[in-house]
Short mmCIF file of C-alpha atoms in Angstrom, two decimals:
data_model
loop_
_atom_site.label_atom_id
_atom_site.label_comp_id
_atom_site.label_asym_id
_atom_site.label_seq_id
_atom_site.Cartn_x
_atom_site.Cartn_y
_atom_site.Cartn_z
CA UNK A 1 64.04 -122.90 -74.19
CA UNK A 2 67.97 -121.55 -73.92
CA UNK A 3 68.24 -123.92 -76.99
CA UNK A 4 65.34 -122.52 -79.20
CA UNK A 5 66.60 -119.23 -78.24
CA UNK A 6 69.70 -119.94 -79.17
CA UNK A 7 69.51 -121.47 -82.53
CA UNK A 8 66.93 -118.30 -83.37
CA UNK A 9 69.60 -115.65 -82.46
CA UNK A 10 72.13 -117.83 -85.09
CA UNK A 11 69.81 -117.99 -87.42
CA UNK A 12 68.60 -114.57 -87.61
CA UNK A 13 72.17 -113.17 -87.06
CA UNK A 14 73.12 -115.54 -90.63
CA UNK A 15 69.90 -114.19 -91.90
CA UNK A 16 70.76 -110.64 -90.81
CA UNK A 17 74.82 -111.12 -92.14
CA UNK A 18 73.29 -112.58 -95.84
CA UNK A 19 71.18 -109.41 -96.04
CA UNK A 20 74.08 -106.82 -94.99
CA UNK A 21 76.12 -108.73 -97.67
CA UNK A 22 73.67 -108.21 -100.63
CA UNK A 23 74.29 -104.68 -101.55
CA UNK A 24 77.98 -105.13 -101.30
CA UNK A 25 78.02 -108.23 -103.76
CA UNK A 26 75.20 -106.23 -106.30
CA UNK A 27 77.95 -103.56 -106.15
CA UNK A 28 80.99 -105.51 -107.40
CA UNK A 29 78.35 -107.12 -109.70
CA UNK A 30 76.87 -103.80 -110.98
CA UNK A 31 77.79 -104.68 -114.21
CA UNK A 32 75.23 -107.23 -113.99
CA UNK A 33 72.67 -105.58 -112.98
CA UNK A 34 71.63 -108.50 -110.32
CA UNK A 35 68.42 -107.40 -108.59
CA UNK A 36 69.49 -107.35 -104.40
CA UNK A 37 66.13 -110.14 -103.82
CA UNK A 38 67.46 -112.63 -106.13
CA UNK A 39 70.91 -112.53 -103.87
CA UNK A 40 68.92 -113.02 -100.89
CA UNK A 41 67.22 -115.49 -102.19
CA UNK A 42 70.34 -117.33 -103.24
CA UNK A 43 71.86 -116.50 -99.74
CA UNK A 44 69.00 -118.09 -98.37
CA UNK A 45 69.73 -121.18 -100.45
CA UNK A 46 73.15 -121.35 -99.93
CA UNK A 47 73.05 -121.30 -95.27
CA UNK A 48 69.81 -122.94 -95.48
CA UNK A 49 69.61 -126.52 -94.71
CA UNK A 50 70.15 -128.12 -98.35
CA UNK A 51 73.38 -126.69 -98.61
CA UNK A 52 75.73 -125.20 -95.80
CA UNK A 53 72.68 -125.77 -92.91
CA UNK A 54 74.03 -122.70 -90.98
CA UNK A 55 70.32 -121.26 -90.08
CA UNK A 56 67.27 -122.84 -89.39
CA UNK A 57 64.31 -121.76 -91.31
CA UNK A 58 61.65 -122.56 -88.00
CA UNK A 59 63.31 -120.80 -86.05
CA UNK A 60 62.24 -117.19 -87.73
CA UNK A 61 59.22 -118.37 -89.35
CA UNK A 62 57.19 -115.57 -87.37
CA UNK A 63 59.57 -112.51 -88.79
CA UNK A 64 59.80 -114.33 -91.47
CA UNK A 65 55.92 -113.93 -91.98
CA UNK A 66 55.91 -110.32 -90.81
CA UNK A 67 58.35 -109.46 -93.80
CA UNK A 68 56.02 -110.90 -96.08
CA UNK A 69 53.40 -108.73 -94.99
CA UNK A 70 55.90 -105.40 -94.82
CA UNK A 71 56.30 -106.36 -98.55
CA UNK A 72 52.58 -106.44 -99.35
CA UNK A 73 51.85 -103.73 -97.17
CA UNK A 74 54.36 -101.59 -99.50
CA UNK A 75 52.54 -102.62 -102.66
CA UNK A 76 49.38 -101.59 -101.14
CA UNK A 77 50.55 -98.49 -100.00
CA UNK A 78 52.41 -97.79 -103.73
CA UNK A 79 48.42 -98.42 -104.88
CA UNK A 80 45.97 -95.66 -105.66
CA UNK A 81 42.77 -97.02 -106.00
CA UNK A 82 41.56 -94.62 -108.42
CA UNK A 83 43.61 -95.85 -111.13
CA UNK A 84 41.14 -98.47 -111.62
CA UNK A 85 38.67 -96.12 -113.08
CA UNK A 86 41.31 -94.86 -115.27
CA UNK A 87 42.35 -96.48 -118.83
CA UNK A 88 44.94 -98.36 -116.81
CA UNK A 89 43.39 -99.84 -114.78
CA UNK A 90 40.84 -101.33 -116.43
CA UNK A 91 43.58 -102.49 -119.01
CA UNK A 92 45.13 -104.49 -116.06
CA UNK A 93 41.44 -106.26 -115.03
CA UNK A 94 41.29 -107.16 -118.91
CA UNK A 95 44.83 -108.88 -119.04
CA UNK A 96 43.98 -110.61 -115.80
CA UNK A 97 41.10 -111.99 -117.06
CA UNK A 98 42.41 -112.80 -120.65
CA UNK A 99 45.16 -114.58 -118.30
CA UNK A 100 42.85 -116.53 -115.99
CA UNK A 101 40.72 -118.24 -119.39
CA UNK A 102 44.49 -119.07 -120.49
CA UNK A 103 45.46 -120.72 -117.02
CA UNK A 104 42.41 -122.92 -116.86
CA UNK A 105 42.98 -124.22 -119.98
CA UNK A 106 47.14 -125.12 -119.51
CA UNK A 107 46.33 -126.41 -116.13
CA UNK A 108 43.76 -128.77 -117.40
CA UNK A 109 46.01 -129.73 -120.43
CA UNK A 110 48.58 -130.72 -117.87
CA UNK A 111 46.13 -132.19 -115.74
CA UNK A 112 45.13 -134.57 -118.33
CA UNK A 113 48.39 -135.22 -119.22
CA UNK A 114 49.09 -136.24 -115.55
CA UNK A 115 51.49 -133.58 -114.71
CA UNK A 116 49.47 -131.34 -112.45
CA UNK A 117 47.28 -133.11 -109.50
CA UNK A 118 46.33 -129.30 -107.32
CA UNK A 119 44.47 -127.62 -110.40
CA UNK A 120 43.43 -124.23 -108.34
CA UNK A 121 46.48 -123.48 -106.72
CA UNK A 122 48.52 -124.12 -110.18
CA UNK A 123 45.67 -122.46 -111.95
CA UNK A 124 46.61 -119.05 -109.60
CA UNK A 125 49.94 -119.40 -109.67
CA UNK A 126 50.26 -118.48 -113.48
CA UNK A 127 47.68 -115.65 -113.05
CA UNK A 128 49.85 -113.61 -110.38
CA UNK A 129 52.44 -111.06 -110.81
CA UNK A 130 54.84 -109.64 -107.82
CA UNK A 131 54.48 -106.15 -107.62
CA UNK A 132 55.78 -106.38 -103.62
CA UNK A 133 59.03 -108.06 -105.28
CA UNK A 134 59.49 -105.85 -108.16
CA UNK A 135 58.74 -102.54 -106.32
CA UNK A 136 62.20 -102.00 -104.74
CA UNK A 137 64.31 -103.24 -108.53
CA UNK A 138 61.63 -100.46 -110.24
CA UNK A 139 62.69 -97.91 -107.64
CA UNK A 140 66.38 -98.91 -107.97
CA UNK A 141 66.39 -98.20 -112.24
CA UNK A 142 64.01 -95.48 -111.72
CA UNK A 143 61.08 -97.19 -113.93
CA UNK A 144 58.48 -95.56 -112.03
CA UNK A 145 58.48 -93.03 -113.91
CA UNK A 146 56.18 -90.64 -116.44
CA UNK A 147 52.86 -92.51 -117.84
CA UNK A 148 53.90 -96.08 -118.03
CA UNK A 149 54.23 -96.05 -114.16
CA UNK A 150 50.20 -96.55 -114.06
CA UNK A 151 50.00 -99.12 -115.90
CA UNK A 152 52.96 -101.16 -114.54
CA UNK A 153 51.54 -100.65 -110.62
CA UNK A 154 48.15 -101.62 -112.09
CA UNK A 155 48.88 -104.69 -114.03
CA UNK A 156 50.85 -105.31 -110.49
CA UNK A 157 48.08 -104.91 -108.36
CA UNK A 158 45.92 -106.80 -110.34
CA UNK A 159 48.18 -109.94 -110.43
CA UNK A 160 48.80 -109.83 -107.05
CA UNK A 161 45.63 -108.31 -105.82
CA UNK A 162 43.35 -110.52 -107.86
CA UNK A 163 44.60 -113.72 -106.63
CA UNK A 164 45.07 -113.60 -102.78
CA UNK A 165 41.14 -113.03 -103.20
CA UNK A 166 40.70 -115.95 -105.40
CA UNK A 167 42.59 -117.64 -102.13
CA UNK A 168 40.51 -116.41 -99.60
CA UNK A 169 37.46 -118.05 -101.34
CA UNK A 170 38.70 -121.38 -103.07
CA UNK A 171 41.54 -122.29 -101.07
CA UNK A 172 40.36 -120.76 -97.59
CA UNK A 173 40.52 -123.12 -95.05
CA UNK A 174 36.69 -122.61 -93.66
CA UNK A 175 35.49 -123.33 -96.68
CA UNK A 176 34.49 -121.39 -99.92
CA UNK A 177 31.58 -119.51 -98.30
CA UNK A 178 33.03 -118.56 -95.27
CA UNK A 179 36.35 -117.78 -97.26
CA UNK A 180 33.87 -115.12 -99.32
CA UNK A 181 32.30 -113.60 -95.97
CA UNK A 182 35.56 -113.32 -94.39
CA UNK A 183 37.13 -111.28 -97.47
CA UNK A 184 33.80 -109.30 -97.09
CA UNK A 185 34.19 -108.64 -93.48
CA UNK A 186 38.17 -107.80 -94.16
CA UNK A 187 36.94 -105.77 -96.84
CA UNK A 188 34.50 -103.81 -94.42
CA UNK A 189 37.09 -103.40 -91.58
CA UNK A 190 39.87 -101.87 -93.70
CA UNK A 191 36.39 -99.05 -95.21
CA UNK A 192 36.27 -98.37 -91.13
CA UNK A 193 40.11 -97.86 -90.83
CA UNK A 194 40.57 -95.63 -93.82
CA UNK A 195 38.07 -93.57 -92.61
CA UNK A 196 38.80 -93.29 -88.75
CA UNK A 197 41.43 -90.55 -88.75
CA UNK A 198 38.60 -88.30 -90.32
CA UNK A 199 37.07 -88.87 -86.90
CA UNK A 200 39.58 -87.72 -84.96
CA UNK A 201 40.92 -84.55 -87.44
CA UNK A 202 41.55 -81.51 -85.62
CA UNK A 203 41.12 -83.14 -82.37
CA UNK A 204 43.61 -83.22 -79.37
CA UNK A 205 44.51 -86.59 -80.37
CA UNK A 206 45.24 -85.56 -83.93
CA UNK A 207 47.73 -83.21 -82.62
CA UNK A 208 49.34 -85.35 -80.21
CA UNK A 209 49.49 -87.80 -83.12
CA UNK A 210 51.04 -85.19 -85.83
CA UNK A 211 53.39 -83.86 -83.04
CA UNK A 212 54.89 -87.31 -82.52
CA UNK A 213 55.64 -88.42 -85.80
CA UNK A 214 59.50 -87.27 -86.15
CA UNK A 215 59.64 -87.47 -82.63
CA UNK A 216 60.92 -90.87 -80.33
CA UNK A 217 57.95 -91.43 -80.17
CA UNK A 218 57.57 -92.36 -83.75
CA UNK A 219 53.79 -92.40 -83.54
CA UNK A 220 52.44 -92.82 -87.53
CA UNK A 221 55.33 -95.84 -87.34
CA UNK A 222 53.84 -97.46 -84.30
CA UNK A 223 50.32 -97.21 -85.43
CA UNK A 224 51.22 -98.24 -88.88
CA UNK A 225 53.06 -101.13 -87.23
CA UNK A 226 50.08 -102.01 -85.42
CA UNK A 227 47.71 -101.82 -87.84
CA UNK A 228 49.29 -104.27 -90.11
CA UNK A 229 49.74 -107.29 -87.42
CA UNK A 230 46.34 -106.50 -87.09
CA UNK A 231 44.81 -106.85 -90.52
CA UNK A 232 47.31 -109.86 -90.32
CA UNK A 233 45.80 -111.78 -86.98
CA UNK A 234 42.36 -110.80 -88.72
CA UNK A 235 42.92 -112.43 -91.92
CA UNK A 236 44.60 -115.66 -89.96
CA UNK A 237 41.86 -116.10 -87.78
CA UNK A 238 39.08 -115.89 -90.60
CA UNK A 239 41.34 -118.25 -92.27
CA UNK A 240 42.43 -116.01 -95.12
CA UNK A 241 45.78 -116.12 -96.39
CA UNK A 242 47.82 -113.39 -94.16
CA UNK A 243 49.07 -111.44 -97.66
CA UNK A 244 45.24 -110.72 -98.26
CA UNK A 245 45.66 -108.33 -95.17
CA UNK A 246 48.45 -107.11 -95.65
CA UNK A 247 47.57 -105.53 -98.72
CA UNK A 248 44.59 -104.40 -97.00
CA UNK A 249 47.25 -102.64 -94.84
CA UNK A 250 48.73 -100.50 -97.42
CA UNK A 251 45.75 -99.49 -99.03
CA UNK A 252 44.32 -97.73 -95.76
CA UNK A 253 47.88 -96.68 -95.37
CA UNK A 254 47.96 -95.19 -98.58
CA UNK A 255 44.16 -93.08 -97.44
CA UNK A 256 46.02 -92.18 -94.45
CA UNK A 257 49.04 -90.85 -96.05
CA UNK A 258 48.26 -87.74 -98.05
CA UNK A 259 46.64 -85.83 -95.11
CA UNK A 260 48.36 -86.95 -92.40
CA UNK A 261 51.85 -88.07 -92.51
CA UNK A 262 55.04 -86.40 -93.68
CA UNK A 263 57.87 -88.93 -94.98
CA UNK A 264 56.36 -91.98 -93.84
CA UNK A 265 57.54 -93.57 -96.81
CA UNK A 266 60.85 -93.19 -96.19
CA UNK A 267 60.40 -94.75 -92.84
CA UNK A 268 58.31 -97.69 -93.93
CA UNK A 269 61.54 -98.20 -96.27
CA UNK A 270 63.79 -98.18 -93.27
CA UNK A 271 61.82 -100.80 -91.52
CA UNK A 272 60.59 -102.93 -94.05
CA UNK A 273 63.58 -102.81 -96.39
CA UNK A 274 65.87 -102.51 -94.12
CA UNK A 275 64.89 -105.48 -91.55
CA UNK A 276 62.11 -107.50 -92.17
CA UNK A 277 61.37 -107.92 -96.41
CA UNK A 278 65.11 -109.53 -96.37
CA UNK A 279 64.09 -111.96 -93.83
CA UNK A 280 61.20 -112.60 -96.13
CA UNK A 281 63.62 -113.18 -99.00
CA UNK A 282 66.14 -115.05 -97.37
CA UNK A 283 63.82 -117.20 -95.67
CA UNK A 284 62.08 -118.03 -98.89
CA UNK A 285 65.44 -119.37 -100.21
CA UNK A 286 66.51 -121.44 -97.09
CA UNK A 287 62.68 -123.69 -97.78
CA UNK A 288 63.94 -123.96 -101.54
CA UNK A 289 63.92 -127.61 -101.96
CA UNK A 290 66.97 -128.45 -104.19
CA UNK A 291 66.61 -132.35 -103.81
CA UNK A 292 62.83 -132.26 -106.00
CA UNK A 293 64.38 -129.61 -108.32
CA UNK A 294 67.44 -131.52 -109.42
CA UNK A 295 65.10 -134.62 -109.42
CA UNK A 296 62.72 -133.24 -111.85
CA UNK A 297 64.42 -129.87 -113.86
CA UNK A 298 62.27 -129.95 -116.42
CA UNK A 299 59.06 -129.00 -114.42
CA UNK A 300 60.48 -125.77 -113.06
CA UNK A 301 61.67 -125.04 -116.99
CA UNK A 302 57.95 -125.28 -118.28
CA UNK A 303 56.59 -123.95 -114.86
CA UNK A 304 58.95 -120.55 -115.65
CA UNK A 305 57.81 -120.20 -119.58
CA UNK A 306 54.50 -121.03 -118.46
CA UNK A 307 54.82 -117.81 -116.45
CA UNK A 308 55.56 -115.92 -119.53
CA UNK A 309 53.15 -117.30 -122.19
CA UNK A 310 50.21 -117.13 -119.61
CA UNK A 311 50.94 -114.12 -117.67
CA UNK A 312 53.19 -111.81 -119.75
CA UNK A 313 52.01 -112.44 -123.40
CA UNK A 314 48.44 -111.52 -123.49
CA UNK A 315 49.80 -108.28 -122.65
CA UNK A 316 50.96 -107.81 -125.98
CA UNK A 317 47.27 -107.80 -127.08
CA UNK A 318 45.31 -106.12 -124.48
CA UNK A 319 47.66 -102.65 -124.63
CA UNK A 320 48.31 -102.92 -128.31
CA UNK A 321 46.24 -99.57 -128.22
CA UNK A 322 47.77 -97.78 -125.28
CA UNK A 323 51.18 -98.38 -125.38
CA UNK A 324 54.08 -99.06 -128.07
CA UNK A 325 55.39 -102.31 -128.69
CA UNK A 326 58.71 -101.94 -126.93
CA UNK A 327 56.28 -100.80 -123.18
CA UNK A 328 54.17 -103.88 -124.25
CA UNK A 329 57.22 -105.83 -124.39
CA UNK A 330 59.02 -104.53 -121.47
CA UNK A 331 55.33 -104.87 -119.42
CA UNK A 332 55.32 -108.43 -120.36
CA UNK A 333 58.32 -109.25 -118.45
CA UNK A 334 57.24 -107.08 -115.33
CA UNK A 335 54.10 -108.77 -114.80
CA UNK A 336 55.60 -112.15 -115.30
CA UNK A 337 57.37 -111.98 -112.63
CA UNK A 338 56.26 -113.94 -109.26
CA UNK A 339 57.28 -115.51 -106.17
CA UNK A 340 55.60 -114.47 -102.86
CA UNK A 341 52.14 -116.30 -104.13
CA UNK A 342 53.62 -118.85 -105.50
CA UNK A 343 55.19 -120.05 -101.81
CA UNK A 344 52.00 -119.38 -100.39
CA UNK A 345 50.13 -121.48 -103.10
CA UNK A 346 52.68 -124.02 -102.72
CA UNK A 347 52.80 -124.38 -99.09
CA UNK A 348 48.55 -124.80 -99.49
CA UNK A 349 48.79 -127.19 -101.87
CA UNK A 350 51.62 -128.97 -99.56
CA UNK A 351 49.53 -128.81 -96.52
CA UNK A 352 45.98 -130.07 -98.68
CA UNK A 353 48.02 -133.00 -99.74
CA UNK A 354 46.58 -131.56 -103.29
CA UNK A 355 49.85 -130.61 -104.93
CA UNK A 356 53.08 -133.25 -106.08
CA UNK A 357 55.87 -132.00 -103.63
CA UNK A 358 58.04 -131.97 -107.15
CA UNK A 359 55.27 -129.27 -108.59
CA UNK A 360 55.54 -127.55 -105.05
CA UNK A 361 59.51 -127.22 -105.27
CA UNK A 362 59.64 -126.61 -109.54
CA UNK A 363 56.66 -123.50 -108.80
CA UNK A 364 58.61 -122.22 -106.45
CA UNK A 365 61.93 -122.38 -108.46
CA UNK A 366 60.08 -120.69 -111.24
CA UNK A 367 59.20 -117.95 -109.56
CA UNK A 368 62.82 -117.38 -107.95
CA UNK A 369 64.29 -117.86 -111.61
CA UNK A 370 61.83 -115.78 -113.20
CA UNK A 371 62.74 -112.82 -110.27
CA UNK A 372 66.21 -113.29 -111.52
CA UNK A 373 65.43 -113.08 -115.24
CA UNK A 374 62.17 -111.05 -116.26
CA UNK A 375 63.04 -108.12 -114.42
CA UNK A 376 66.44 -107.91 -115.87
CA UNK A 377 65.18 -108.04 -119.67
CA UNK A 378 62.64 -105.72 -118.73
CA UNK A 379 65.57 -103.06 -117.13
CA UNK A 380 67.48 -103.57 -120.60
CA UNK A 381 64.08 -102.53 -122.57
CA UNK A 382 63.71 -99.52 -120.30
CA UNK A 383 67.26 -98.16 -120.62
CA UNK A 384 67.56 -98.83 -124.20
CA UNK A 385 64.06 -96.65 -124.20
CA UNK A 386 65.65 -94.44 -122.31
CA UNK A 387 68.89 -93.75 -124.24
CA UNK A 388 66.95 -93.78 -127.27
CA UNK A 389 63.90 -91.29 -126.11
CA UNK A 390 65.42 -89.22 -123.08
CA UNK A 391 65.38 -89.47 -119.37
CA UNK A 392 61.69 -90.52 -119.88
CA UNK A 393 61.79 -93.17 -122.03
CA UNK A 394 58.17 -91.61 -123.25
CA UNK A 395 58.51 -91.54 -127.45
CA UNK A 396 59.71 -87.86 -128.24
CA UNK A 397 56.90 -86.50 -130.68
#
């Protein structure tokens, strides 16, 4: 036990050191413009086991888990479900489904060719987009900004929404039925917890609640905190994938919000960005495996334009009427980009015996390079918007 306990404390202090580290190397790099995930991710890479072997991925694979859902918990939570009856929203539903005909039809291509054995998991993978992932680089270059926010965190949600649900009912582990009763009961039990602080407004509780929110006793945190793990034991236990509840998380969150807490995103962004989403990140490097990569290069090259023609280019089409070319253009690359899924689907496929562990390791890779590429093209469209049209970047009539 002194052992286990040992090698965790290493491993989350190297963990801890590569995260402290990132925002000092993205500052000597600024002129880069390096995204801070893609140098965790790297770090991870670099003291995982393939390379230096300084930390053990095992040994923090439950805070490792925990980050994950901090960063799907923040996309929630960035979500206002109302968008979907707006224009945006029900762009982003379009453009998924425009990009789910697309997927079928690649997969089975490659299927046929002998390339792709898991079709479903594969299938998903090109369909999602990672709004958890790109939420902090948006925030850093201020692209949440004027109208195109909306339809950036819709197309988001959407790709990342969209699929965990597909998951839960094709890739659930109970079985497609069950999978669909379980996202049903999930479904039901975040309703309930959205609505319960109505129950309790005005209320002694309320108060004591309200009173201890900047106080040590922290008390929006600690019920935030415990609502999340759990949405996430809930969604394990029914077999779901733990992201579906997660996301769950931050969309009660985000009904809780408006009424009742004052700068709780600012914490969340302590906690989650400042502890646990780098874990997450770092993690999710240290599990890269190099070996199949360097075997077979050529599957994480089509696996990362696949991304793009699949994902990002039917965008071009499906806004052509609500947005200029150069937002089109600069919305292709944001939704293209994915990772978080794309471990998930991978370890799934992995565990299923389904997927080739090559396919596993070259999805993967995709979705690390296309976090280190997409979002960069897609900062240079903004800013050159930006220069050209003012702070904005909105066309000046």
């Amino acid at each position: 036990m002194d052992t286990d306990l040992g090698l965790g404390l290493t491993s989350l202090f190297i963990v801890a050191l590569v995260a402290a580290i990132t925002p000092v190397i993205v500052g000597l790099l600024g002129w880069m413009r390096i995204p801070q995930v893609v140098i965790l991710i790297l770090g991870g890479v670099v003291v995982g086991p393939h390379v230096l072997d300084l930390a053990d991925p095992g040994s923090i694979v439950l805070l490792s888990n925990v980050g994950l859902g901090f960063l799907f918990l923040m996309a929630g939570y960035e979500l206002d479900l109302a968008i979907f009856r707006q224009r945006a929203g029900k762009l982003a539903l379009v453009g998924w489904g425009v990009t789910m005909v697309l997927a079928i039809g690649v997969v089975a291509a490659l299927a046929a060719a002998g390339l792709v054995r898991a079709f479903v998991p594969v299938a998903l993978g090109l369909t999602t987009t990672a709004l958890g992932t790109l939420l902090p680089i948006l925030r850093d270059n201020n692209m949440l900004r004027g109208s195109f926010s909306s339809y950036v965190l819709a197309a988001g949600a959407v790709g990342e929404f969209l699929p965990v649900v597909a998951i839960a009912i094709f890739l659930g582990s109970h079985g497609r039925f069950i999978g669909l009763i379980s996202l049903v009961a999930v479904g039901l039990l975040g309703l309930v917890l959205s609505l319960a602080p109505r129950l309790g407004r005005g209320g002694r509780i309320a108060r004591i609640l309200r009173e201890g929110e900047d106080a040590t006793s922290q008390t929006t945190l600690r019920w935030t905190v415990a609502m999340l793990l759990l949405l996430l034991v809930i969604a394990s236990d029914f077999g779901l994938d733990s992201v579906l509840g997660a996301f769950v998380a931050g969309v009660v969150l985000h009904r809780w919000a408006p009424g009742n807490v004052e700068g709780l995103d600012h914490k969340l962004d302590a906690v989650g960005y400042g502890f646990f989403i780098p874990i997450f990140f770092v993690s999710s490097g240290m599990g890269l495996d190099l070996e199949s990569i360097i075997h077979a290069p050529g599957r994480l090259v089509l696996f990362f334009l696949l991304l793009l023609i699949v994902r990002g280019l039917p965008t071009l089409a499906v806004y052509r009427t609500a947005l200029p070319w150069q937002r089109r253009l600069e919305l292709v690359f944001v939704v293209s980009t994915a990772l978080p899924l794309l471990v998930a689907l991978s370890e799934i496929g992995l565990e299923t015996g389904e997927m080739l562990p090559e396919n596993a390791a070259a999805l993967v890779g995709a979705g690390v390079l296309s976090v280190l590429v997409y979002p960069a093209i897609a900062v240079a469209i903004d800013r050159r918007l930006a220069r050209t049209h003012g702070e904005t970047g909105e066309p000046v009539p």
